[in-house]
Short mmCIF file of C-alpha atoms in Angstrom, two decimals:
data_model
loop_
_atom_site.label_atom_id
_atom_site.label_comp_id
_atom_site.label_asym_id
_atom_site.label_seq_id
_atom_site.Cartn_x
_atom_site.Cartn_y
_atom_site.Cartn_z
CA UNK W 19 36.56 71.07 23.91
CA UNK W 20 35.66 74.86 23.80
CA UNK W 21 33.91 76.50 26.73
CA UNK W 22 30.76 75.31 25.31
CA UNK W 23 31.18 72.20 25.03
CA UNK W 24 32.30 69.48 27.58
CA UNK W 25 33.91 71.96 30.04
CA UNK W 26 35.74 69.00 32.47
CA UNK W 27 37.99 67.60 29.00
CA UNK W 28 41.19 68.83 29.07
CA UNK W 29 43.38 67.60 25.86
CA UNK W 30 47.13 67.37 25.27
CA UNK W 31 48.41 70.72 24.57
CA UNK W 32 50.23 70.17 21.18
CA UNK W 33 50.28 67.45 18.85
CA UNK W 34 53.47 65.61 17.48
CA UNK W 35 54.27 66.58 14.37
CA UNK W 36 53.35 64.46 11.36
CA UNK W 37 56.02 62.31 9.45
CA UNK W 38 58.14 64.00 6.78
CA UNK W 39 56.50 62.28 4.10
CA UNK W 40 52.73 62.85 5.58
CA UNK W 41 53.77 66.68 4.52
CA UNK W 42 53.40 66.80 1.16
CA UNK W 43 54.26 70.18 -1.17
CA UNK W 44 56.86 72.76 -0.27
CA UNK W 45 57.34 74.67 3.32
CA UNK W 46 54.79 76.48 3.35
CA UNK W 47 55.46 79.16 0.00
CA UNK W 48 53.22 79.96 -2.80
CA UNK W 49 51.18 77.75 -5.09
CA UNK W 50 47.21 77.32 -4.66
CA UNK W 51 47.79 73.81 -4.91
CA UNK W 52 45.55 71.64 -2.21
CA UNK W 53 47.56 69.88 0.39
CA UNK W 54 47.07 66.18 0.87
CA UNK W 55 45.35 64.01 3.71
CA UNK W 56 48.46 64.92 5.60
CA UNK W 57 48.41 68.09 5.54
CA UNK W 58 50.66 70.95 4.42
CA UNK W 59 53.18 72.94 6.05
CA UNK W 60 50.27 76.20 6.88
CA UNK W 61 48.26 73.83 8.85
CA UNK W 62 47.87 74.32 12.59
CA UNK W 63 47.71 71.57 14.74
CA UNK W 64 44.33 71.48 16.61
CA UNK W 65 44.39 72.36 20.34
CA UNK W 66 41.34 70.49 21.09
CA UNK W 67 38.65 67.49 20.27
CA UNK W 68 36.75 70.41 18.43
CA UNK W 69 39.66 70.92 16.03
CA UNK W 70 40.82 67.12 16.08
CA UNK W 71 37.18 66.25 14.14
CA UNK W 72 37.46 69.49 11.99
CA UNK W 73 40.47 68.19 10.89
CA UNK W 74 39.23 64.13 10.72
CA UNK W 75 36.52 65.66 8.37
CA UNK W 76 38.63 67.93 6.21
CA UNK W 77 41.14 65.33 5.60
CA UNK W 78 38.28 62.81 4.69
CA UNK W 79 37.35 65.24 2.42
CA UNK W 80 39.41 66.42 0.24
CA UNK W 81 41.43 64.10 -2.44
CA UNK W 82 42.84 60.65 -1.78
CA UNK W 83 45.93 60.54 -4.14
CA UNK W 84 48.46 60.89 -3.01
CA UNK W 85 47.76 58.27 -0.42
CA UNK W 86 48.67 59.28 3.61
CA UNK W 87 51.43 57.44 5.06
CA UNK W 88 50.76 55.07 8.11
CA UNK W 89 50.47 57.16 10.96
CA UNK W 90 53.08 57.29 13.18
CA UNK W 91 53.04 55.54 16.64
CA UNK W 92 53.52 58.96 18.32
CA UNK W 93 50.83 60.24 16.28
CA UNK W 94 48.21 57.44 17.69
CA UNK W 95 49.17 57.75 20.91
CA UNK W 96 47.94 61.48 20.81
CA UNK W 97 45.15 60.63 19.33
CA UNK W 98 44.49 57.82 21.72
CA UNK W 99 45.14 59.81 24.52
CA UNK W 100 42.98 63.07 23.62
CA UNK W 101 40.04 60.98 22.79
CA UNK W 102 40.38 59.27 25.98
CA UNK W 103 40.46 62.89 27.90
CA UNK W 104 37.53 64.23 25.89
CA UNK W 105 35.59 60.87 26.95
CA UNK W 106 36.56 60.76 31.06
CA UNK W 107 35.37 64.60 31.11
CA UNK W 108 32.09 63.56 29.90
CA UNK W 109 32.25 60.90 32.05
CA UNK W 110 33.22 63.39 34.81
CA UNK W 111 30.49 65.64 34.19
CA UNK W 112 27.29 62.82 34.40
CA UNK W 113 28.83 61.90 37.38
CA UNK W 114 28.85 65.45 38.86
CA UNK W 115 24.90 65.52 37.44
CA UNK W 116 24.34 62.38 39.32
CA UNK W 117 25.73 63.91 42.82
CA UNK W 118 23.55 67.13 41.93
CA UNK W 119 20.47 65.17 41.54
CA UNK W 120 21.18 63.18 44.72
CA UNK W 121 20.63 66.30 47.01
CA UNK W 122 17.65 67.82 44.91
CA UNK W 123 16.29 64.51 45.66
CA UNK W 124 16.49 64.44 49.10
CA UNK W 125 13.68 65.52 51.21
CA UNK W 126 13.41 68.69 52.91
CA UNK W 127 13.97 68.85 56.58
CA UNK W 128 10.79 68.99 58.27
CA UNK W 129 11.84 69.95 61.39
CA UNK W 130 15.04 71.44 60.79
CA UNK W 131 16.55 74.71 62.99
CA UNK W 132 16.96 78.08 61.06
CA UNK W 133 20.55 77.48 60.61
CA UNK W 134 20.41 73.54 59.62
CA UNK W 135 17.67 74.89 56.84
CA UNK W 136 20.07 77.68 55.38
CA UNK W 137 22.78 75.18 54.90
CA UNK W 138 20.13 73.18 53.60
CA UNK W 139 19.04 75.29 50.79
CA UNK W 140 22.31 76.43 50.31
CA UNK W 141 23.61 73.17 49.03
CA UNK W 142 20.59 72.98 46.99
CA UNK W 143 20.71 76.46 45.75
CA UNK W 144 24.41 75.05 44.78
CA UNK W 145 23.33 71.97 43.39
CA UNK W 146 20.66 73.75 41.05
CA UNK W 147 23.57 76.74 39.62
CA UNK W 148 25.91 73.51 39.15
CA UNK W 149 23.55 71.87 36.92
CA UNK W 150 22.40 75.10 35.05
CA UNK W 151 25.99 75.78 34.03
CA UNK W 152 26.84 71.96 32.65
CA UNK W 153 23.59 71.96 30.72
CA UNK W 154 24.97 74.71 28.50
CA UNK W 155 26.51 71.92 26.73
CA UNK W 156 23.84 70.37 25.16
CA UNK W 157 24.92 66.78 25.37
CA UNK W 158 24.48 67.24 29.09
CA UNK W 159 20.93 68.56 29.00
CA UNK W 160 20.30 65.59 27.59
CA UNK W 161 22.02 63.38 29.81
CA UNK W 162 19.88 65.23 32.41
CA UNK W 163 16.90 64.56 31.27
CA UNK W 164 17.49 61.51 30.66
CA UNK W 165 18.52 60.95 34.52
CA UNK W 166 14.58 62.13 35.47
CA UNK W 167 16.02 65.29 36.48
CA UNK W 168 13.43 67.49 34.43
CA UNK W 169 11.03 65.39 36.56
CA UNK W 170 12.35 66.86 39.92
CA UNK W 171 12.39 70.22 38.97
CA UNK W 172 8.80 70.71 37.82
CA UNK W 173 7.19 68.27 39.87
CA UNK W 174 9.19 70.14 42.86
CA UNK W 175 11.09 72.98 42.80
CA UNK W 176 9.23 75.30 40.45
CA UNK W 177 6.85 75.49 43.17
CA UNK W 178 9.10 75.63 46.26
CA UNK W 179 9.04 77.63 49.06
CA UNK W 180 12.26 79.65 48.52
CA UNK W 181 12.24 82.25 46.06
CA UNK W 182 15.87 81.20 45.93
CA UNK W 183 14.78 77.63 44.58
CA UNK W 184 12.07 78.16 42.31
CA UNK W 185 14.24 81.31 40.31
CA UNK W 186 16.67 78.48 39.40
CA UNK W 187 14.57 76.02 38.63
CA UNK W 188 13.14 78.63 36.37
CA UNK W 189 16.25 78.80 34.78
CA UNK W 190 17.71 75.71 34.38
CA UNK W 191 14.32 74.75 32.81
CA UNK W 192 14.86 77.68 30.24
CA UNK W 193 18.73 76.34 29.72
CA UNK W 194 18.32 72.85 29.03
CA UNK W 195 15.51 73.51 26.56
CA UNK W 196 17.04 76.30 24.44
CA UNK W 197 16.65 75.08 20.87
CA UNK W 198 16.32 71.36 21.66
CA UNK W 199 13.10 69.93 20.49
CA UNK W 200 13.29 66.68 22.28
CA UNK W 201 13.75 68.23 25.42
CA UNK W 202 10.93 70.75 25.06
CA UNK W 203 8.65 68.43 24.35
CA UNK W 204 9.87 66.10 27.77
CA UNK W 205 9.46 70.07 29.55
CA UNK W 206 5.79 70.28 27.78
CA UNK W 207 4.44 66.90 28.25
CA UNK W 208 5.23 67.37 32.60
CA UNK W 209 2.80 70.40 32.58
CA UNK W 210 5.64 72.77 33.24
CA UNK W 211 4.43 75.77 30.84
CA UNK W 212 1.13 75.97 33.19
CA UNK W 213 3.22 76.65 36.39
CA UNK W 214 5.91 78.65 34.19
CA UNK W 215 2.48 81.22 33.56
CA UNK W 216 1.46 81.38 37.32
CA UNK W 217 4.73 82.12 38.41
CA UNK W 218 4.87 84.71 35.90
CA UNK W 219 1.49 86.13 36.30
CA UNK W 220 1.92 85.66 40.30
CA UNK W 221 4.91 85.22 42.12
CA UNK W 222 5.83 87.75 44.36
CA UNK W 223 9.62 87.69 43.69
CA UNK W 224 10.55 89.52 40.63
CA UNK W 225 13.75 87.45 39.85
CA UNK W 226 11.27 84.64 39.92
CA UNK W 227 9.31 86.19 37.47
CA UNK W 228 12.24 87.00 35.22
CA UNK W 229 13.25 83.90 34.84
CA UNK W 230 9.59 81.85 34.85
CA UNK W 231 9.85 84.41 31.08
CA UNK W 232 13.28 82.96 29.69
CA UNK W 233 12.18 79.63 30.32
CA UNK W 234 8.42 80.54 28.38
CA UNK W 235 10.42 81.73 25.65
CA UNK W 236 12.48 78.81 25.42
CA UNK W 237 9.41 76.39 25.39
CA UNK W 238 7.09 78.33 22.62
CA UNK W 239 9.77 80.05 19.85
CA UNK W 240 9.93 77.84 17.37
CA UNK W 241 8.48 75.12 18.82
CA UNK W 242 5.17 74.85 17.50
CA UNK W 243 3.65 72.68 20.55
CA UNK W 244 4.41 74.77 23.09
CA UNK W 245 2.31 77.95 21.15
CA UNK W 246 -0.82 76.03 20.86
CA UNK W 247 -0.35 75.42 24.91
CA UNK W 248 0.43 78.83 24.89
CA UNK W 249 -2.45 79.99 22.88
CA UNK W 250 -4.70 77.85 25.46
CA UNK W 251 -3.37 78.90 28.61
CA UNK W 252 -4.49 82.04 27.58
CA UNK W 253 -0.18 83.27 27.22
CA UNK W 254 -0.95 86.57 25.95
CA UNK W 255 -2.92 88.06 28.54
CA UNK W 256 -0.48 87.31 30.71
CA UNK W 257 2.20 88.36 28.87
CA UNK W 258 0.22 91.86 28.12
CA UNK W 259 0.04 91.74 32.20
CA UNK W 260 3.90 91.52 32.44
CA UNK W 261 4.40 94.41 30.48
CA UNK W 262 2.01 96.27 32.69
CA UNK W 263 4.12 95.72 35.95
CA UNK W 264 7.16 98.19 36.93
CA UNK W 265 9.97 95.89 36.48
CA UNK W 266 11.89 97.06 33.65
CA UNK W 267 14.08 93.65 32.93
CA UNK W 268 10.23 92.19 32.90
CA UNK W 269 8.19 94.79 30.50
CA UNK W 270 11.20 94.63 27.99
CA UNK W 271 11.54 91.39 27.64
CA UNK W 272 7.52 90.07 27.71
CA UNK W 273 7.12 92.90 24.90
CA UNK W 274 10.33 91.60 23.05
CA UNK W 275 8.76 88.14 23.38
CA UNK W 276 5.48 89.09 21.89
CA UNK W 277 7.51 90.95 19.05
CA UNK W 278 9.25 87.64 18.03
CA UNK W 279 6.12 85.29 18.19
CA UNK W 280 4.03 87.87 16.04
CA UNK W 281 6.60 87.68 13.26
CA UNK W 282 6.67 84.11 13.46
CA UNK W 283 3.21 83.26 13.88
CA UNK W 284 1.08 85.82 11.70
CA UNK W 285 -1.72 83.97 11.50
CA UNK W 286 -2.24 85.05 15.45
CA UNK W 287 -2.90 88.30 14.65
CA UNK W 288 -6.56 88.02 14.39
CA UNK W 289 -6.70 86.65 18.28
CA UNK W 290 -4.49 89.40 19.57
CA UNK W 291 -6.80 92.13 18.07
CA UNK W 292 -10.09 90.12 19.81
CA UNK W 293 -8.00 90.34 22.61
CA UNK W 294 -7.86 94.06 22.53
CA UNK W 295 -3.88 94.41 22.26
CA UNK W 296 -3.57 97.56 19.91
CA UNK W 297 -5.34 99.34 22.62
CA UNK W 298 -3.34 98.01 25.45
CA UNK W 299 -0.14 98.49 23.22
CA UNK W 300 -1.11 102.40 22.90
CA UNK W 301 -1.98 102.76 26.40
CA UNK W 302 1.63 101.41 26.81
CA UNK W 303 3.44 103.67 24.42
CA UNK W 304 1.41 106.77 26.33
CA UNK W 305 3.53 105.80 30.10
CA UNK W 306 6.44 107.87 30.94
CA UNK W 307 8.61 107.49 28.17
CA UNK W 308 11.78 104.69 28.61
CA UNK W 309 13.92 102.12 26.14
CA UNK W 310 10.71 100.05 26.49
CA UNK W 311 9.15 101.14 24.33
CA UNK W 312 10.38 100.86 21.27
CA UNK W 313 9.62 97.25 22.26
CA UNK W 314 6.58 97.95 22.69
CA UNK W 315 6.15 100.03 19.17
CA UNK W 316 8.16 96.79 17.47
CA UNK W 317 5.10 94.93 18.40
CA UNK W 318 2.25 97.46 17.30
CA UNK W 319 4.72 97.94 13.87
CA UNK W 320 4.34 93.57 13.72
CA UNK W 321 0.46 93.45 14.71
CA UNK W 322 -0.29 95.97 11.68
CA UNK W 323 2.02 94.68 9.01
CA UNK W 324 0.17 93.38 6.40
CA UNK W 325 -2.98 93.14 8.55
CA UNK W 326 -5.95 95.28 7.62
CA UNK W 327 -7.76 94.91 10.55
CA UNK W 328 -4.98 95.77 12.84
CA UNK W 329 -4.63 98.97 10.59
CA UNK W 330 -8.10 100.15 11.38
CA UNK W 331 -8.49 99.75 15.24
CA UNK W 332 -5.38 102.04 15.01
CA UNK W 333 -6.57 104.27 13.19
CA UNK W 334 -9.64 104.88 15.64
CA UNK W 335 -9.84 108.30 16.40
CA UNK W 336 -10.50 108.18 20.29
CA UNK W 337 -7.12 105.98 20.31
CA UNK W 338 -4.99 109.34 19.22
CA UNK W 339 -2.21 107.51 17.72
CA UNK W 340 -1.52 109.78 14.76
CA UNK W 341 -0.69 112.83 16.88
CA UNK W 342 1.11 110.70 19.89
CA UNK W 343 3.10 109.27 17.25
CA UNK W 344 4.17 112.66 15.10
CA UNK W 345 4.89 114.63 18.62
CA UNK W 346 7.06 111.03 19.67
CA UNK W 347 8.87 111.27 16.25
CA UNK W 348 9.61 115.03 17.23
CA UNK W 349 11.07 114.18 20.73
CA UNK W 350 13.29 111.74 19.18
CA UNK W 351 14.79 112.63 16.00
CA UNK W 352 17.41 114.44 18.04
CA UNK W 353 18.65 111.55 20.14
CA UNK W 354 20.70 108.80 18.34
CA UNK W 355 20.05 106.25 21.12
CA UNK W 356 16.48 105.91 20.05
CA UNK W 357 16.95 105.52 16.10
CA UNK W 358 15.20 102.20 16.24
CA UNK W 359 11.95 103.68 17.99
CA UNK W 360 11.85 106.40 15.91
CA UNK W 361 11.94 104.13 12.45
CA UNK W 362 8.95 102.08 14.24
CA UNK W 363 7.48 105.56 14.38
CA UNK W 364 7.43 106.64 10.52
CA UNK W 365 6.74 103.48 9.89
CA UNK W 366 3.74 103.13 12.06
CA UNK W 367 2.44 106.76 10.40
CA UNK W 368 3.12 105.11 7.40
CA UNK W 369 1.38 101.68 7.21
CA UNK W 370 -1.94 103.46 9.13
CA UNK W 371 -2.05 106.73 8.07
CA UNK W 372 -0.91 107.32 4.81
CA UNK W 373 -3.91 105.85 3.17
CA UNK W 374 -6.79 107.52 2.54
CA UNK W 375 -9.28 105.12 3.18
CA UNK W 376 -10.34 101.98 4.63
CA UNK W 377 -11.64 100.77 1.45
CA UNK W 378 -8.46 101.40 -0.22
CA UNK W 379 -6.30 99.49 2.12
CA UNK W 380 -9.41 96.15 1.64
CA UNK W 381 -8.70 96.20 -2.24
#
């Protein structure tokens, strides 16, 4: 399979070529006629088990007259054989999940040396980056989750003692649950989201934190459960928090985060401004400037779109928005780099202060 998928498969290299008469039409030349079941002379032979079912599927799909020939016994021994590879790497690959989980399970030496406790969280540390790179493929995530191993890591290692540990965790949290509803709702249901906002809001490692945020995002976009856990965990202070710290990685991507879930969830607008966020957002924009903040303008632009509201606490004169945002668009209409800032900008001046009045904008 490709890099994405079951990475311990390897296939045959080349497959034996068809039968003369499962080659139907000329060599190869002109006509826009379709080829049959078999194939036509243009067709590559697939290098993998990706391209072996693109293939199963086109030829199942297109036309059955003229009839394909009996396969060949060469043929079905390819096949045979390349189904059986793609199968023992799977295999290979639960297995290697099943040795992973058998030293996170193990319990930590209590009275271990300095040395014998490196080597210790070493293999663990090991263990952990092992697992995070064969739950790319999706069909392992699932397979470890279904081995309890989601269990182990928030019920222990999101809150252990190494930084080294609990950064992984993080991660592999955020990896297996990418875009798999099933699997974010296991993550939800264990209480993970509560400890993935402390570390955030807390930890004192900032890789840590980094992480604890990829793994947030991966439990509340799109998935509508983890928002409203979100939404009670009070989310948004804390991501307004991380974009108040000094570490860049953090700021952009907490402010990126709150970009995407305004879009997505409009009807949160309302609790944001309670919250206070235009004013925070300003505040933000006013720091030294840096790439973060068109970010951070991205999010004002979402928070006022179609949102009256929004519109006016902007629009407050002790806030100073007009003129910080006329003397920003000054400073960068001369630097290409910062093109996407400076449309947030203009279009900032003019969804809140190109109308005359409030009571226009409520009509």
């Amino acid at each position: 399979m490709s890099d994405e998928g079951s990475r311990g498969s390897r296939l045959p290299l080349a497959l034996p070529p068809a039968s003369q008469g499962c080659s139907s039409g000329g060599g190869g030349g002109g006509g826009g006629g379709s080829s049959s079941a078999g194939g036509s002379g243009n067709s590559r032979p697939p290098r993998n088990l990706q391209g072996l079912l693109q293939m199963a599927i086109t030829a199942g799909s297109e036309e059955p007259d003229p009839p394909p020939e009996p396969m060949s016994e060469e043929r079905r021994q390819w096949l045979q054989e390349a189904m059986s590879a793609a199968f023992r790497g799977q295999r290979e690959e639960v297995e290697q999940m099943k040795s992973c989980l058998r030293v996170l399970s193990q319990p930590m030496p209590p009275t271990a040396g300095e040395a014998e406790q490196a080597a210790d969280q070493q293999e663990r540390e090991g263990a952990l980056e092992l697992l995070a790179d064969l739950c790319e493929n999706m069909d392992n995530a699932a397979d470890f989750c279904q081995l309890s191993g989601m269990h182990l890591l928030v019920g222990r290692y999101l809150e252990a003692g190494a930084a080294g540990l609990r950064w992984r965790a993080a991660q592999l949290i955020g990896t297996c649950s990418q875009n798999v509803a099933a699997i974010q709702e296991q993550v939800l249901g264990l209480g993970a989201l509560r400890k993935l906002l402390r570390l955030l809001d807390r930890d004192a490692c900032d890789t840590v934190r980094v992480k604890a945020l990829f793994a947030i995002s991966c439990l509340v976009r799109e998935q509508e459960a983890g928002l409203l856990q979100f939404l009670r965990l009070d989310g948004f202070s804390v991501l307004m928090r991380a974009m108040q710290q000094q570490v860049q990685k953090l700021k952009v991507k907490s402010a990126f985060l709150l970009q995407n879930l305004l879009v997505g969830h409009p009807e949160h607008k309302g609790t944001l401004c309670s919250m206070g966020m235009v004013q925070q957002l300003v505040a933000l924009v006013r720091t030294e400037h840096s790439p973060f903040h068109e970010h951070v303008l991205g999010a004002l632009c979402s928070l006022v779109t179609d949102f009256p509201q929004g519109v006016r606490e902007c629009r407050e004169p002790e806030l100073g928005l007009e003129e910080l945002l006329r003397h920003r668009c000054q400073l960068l209409q001369q630097h290409e780099e910062y093109q996407e800032e400076l449309e947030f900008c203009e279009k900032l001046l003019q969804t809140c202060f190109s109308s005359p009045t409030d009571d226009s904008m409520d009509r």
